[in-house]
mmCIF file of C-alpha atoms in Angstrom:
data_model
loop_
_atom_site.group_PDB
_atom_site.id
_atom_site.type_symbol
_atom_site.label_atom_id
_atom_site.label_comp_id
_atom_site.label_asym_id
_atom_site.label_seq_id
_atom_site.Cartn_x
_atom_site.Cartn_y
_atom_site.Cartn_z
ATOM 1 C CA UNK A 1 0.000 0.000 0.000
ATOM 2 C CA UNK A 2 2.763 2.368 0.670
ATOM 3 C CA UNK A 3 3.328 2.844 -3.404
ATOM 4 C CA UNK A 4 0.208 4.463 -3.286
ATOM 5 C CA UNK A 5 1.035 8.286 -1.701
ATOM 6 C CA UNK A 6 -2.436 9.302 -0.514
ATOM 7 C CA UNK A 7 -2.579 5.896 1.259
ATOM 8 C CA UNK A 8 1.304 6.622 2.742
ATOM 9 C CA UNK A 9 0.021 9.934 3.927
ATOM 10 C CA UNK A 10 -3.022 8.165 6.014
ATOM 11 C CA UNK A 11 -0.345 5.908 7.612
ATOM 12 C CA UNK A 12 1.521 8.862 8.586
ATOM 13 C CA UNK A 13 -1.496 10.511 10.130
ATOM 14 C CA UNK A 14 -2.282 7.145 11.776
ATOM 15 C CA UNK A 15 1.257 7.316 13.255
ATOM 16 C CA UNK A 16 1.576 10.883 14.165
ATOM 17 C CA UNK A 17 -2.244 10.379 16.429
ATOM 18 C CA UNK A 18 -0.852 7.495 18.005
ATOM 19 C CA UNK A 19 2.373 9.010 18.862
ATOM 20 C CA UNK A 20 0.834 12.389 19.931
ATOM 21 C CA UNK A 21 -1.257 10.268 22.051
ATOM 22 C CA UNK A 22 1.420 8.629 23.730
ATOM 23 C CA UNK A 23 3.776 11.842 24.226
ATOM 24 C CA UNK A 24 1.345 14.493 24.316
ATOM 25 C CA UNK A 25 4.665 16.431 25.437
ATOM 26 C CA UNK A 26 6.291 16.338 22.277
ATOM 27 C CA UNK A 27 3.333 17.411 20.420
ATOM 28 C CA UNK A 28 4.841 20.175 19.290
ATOM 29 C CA UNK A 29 7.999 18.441 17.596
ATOM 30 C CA UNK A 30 5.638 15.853 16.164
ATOM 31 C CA UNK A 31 3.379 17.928 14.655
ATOM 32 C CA UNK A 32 6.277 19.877 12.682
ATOM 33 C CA UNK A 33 7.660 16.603 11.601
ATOM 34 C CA UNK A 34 4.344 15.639 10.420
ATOM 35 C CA UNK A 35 3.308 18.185 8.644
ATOM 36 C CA UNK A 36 6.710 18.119 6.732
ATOM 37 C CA UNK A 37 6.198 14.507 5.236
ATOM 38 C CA UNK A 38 2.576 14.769 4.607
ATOM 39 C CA UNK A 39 3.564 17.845 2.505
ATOM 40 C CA UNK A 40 6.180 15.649 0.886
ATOM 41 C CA UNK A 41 3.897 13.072 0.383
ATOM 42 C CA UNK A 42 1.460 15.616 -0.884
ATOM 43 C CA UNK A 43 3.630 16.640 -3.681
ATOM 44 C CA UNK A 44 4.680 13.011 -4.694
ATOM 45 C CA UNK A 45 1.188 12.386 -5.251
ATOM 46 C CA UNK A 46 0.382 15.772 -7.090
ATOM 47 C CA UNK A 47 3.964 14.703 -9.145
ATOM 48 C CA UNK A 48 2.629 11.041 -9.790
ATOM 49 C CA UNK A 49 -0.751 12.571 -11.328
ATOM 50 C CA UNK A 50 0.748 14.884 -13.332
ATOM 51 C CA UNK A 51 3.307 12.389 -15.334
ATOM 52 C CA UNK A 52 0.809 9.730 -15.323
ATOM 53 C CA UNK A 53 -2.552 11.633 -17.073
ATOM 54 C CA UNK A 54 -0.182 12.479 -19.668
ATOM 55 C CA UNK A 55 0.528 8.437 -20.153
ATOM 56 C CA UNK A 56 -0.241 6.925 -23.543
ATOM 57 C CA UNK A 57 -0.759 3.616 -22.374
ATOM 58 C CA UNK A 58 -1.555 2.370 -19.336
ATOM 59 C CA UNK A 59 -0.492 -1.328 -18.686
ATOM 60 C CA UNK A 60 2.253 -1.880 -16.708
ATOM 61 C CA UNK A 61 3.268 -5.534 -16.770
ATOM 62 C CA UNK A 62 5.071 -6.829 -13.201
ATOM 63 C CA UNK A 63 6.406 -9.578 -11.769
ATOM 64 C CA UNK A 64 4.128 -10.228 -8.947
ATOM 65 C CA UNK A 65 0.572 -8.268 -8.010
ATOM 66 C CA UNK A 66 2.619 -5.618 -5.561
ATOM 67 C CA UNK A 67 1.227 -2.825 -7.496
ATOM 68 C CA UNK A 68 -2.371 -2.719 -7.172
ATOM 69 C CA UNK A 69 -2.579 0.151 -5.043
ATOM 70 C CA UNK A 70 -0.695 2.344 -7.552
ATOM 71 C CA UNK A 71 -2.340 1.377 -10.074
ATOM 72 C CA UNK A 72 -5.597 1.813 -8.946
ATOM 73 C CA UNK A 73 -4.392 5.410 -7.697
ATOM 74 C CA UNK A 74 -3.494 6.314 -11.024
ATOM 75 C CA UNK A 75 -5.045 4.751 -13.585
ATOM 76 C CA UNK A 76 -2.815 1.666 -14.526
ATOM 77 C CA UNK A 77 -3.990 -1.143 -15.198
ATOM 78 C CA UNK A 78 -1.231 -4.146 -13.712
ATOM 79 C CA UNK A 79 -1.057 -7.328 -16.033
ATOM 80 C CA UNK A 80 0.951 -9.444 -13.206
ATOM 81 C CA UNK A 81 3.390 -12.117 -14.202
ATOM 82 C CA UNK A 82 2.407 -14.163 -11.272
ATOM 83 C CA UNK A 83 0.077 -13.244 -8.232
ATOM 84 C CA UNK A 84 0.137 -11.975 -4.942
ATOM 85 C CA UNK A 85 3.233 -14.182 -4.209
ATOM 86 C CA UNK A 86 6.613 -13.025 -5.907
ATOM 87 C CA UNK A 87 7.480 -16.702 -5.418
ATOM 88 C CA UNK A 88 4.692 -18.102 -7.436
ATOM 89 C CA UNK A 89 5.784 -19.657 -10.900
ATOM 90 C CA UNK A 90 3.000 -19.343 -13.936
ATOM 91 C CA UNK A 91 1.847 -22.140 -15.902
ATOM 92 C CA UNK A 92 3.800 -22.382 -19.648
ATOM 93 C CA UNK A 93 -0.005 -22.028 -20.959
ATOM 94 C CA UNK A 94 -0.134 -18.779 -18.439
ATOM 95 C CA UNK A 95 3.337 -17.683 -19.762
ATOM 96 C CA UNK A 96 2.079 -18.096 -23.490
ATOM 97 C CA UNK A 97 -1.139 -16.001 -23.172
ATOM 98 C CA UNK A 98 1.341 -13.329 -21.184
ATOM 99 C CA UNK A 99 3.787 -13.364 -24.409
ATOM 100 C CA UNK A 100 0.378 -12.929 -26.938
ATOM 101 C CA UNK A 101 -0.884 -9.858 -24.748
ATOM 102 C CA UNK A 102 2.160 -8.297 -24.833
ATOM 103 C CA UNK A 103 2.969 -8.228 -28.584
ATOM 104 C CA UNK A 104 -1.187 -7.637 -28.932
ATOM 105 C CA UNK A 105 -1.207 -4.468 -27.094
ATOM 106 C CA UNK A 106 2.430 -3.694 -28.320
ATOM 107 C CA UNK A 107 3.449 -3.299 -24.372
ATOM 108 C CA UNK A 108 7.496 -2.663 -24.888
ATOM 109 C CA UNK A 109 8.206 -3.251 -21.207
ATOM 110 C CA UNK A 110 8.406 -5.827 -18.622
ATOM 111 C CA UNK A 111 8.928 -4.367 -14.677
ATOM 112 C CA UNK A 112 10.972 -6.722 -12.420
ATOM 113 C CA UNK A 113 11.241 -5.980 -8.597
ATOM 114 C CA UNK A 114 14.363 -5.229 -6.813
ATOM 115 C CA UNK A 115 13.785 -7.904 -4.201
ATOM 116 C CA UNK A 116 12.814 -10.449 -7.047
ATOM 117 C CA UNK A 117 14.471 -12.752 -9.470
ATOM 118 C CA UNK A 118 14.355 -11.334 -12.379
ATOM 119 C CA UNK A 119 14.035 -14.527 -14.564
ATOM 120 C CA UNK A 120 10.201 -14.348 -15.095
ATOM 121 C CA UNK A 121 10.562 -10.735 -16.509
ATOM 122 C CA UNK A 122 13.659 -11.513 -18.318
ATOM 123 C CA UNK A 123 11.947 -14.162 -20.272
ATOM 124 C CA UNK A 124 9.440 -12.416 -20.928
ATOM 125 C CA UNK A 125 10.687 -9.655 -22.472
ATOM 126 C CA UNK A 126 13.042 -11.949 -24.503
ATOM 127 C CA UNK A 127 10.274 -13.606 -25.688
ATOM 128 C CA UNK A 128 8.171 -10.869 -26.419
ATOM 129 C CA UNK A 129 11.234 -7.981 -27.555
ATOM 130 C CA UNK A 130 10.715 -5.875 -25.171
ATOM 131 C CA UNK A 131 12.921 -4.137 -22.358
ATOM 132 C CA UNK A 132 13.238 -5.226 -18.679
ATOM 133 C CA UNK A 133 12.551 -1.975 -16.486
ATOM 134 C CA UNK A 134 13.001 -2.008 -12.305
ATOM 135 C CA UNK A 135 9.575 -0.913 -9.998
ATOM 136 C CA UNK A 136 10.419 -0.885 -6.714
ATOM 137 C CA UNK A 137 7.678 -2.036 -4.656
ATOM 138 C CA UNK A 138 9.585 -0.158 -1.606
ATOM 139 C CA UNK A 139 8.741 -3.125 1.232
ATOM 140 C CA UNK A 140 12.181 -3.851 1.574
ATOM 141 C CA UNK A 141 15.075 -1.018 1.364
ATOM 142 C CA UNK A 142 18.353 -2.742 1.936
ATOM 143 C CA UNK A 143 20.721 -2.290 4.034
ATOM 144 C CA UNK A 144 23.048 -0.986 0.595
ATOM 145 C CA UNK A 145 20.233 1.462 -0.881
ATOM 146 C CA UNK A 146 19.948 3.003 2.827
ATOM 147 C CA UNK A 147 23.473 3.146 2.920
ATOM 148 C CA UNK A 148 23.629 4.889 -0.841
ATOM 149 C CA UNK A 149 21.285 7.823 0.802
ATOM 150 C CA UNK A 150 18.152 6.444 -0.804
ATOM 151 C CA UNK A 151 14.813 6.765 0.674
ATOM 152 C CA UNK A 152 10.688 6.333 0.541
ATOM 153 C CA UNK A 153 11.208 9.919 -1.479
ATOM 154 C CA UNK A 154 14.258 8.577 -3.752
ATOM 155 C CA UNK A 155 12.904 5.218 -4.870
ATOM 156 C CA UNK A 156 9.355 6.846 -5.609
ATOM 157 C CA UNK A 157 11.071 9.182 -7.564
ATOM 158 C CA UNK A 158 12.655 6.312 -9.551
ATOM 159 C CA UNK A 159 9.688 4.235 -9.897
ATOM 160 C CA UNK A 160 7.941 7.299 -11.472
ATOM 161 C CA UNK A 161 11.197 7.670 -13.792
ATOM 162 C CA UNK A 162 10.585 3.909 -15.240
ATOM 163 C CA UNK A 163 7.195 4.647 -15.592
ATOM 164 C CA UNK A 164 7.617 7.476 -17.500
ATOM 165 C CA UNK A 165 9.539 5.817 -19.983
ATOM 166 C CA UNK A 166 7.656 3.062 -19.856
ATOM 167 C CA UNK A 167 4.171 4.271 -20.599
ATOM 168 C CA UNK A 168 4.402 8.310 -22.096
#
């Protein structure tokens, strides 16, 4: 859900009651901080809308279903590889209707996860000719893209990069 800004922004609000609850003394500093990232989260969402109504198409085809909330958000619709589970293999007859879609809607992009293996997208596009692009579905930064300085903001901002060039 947290691909999905509007929904990231109720979490926060969620978070900042419950903490204000709990420290009523430090309402103050929680408020500020608050009102920072729902800004933030504000204008990723505002940023998202404007890139995506301009899109041309609007399948995005993923590895897994981790993208539901985004796409529903915006106005994608997500052809998943497999379902909920990243782990999940399709059936060669599921892999084969897959390939048709793809060179039926003339979709020139396959998204893979960061956290996934690739393989399912890699065929894919090998079968099909078109590109492999990453979507990060931001459940799990690593210890190496924390490290690197990136963030909820950074990745999002990446994610809306690949879809960018994936769908305008």
């Amino acid at each position: 859900i947290w691909t999905d800004p509007v929904l990231a922004q109720e979490m926060a609000r969620r978070i900042y009651e419950g903490v204000v609850q709990a420290d009523p003394a430090n309402r103050d500093y929680y408020t500020e901080n608050y009102k920072r990232l729902e800004s933030r989260l504000k204008e990723l969402d505002q940023k998202y809308r404007s890139v995506l109504s301009q899109a041309k198409r609007k399948e995005i085809v993923t590895n897994h279903a981790a993208f539901g909330y985004l796409a529903r958000r915006y106005g994608l619709e997500q052809i998943p590889i497999t379902g909920i589970s990243p782990q999940q293999e399709p059936s060669p007859q599921k892999m084969a209707e897959l390939i048709e879609l793809i060179k039926s809607r003339g979709i020139k992009y396959i998204f893979m996860e960061t956290l996934a293996s690739p393989k399912l997208a890699e065929t894919l596009a090998r079968e099909t000719g078109a590109e492999v692009l990453v979507l990060n579905p931001i459940g799990g930064l690593t210890q190496k893209e924390m490290d690197a300085g990136e963030d909820y903001f950074s990745l999002m901002e990446k994610n809306l990069e690949s879809l960018k060039k994936a769908l305008l």
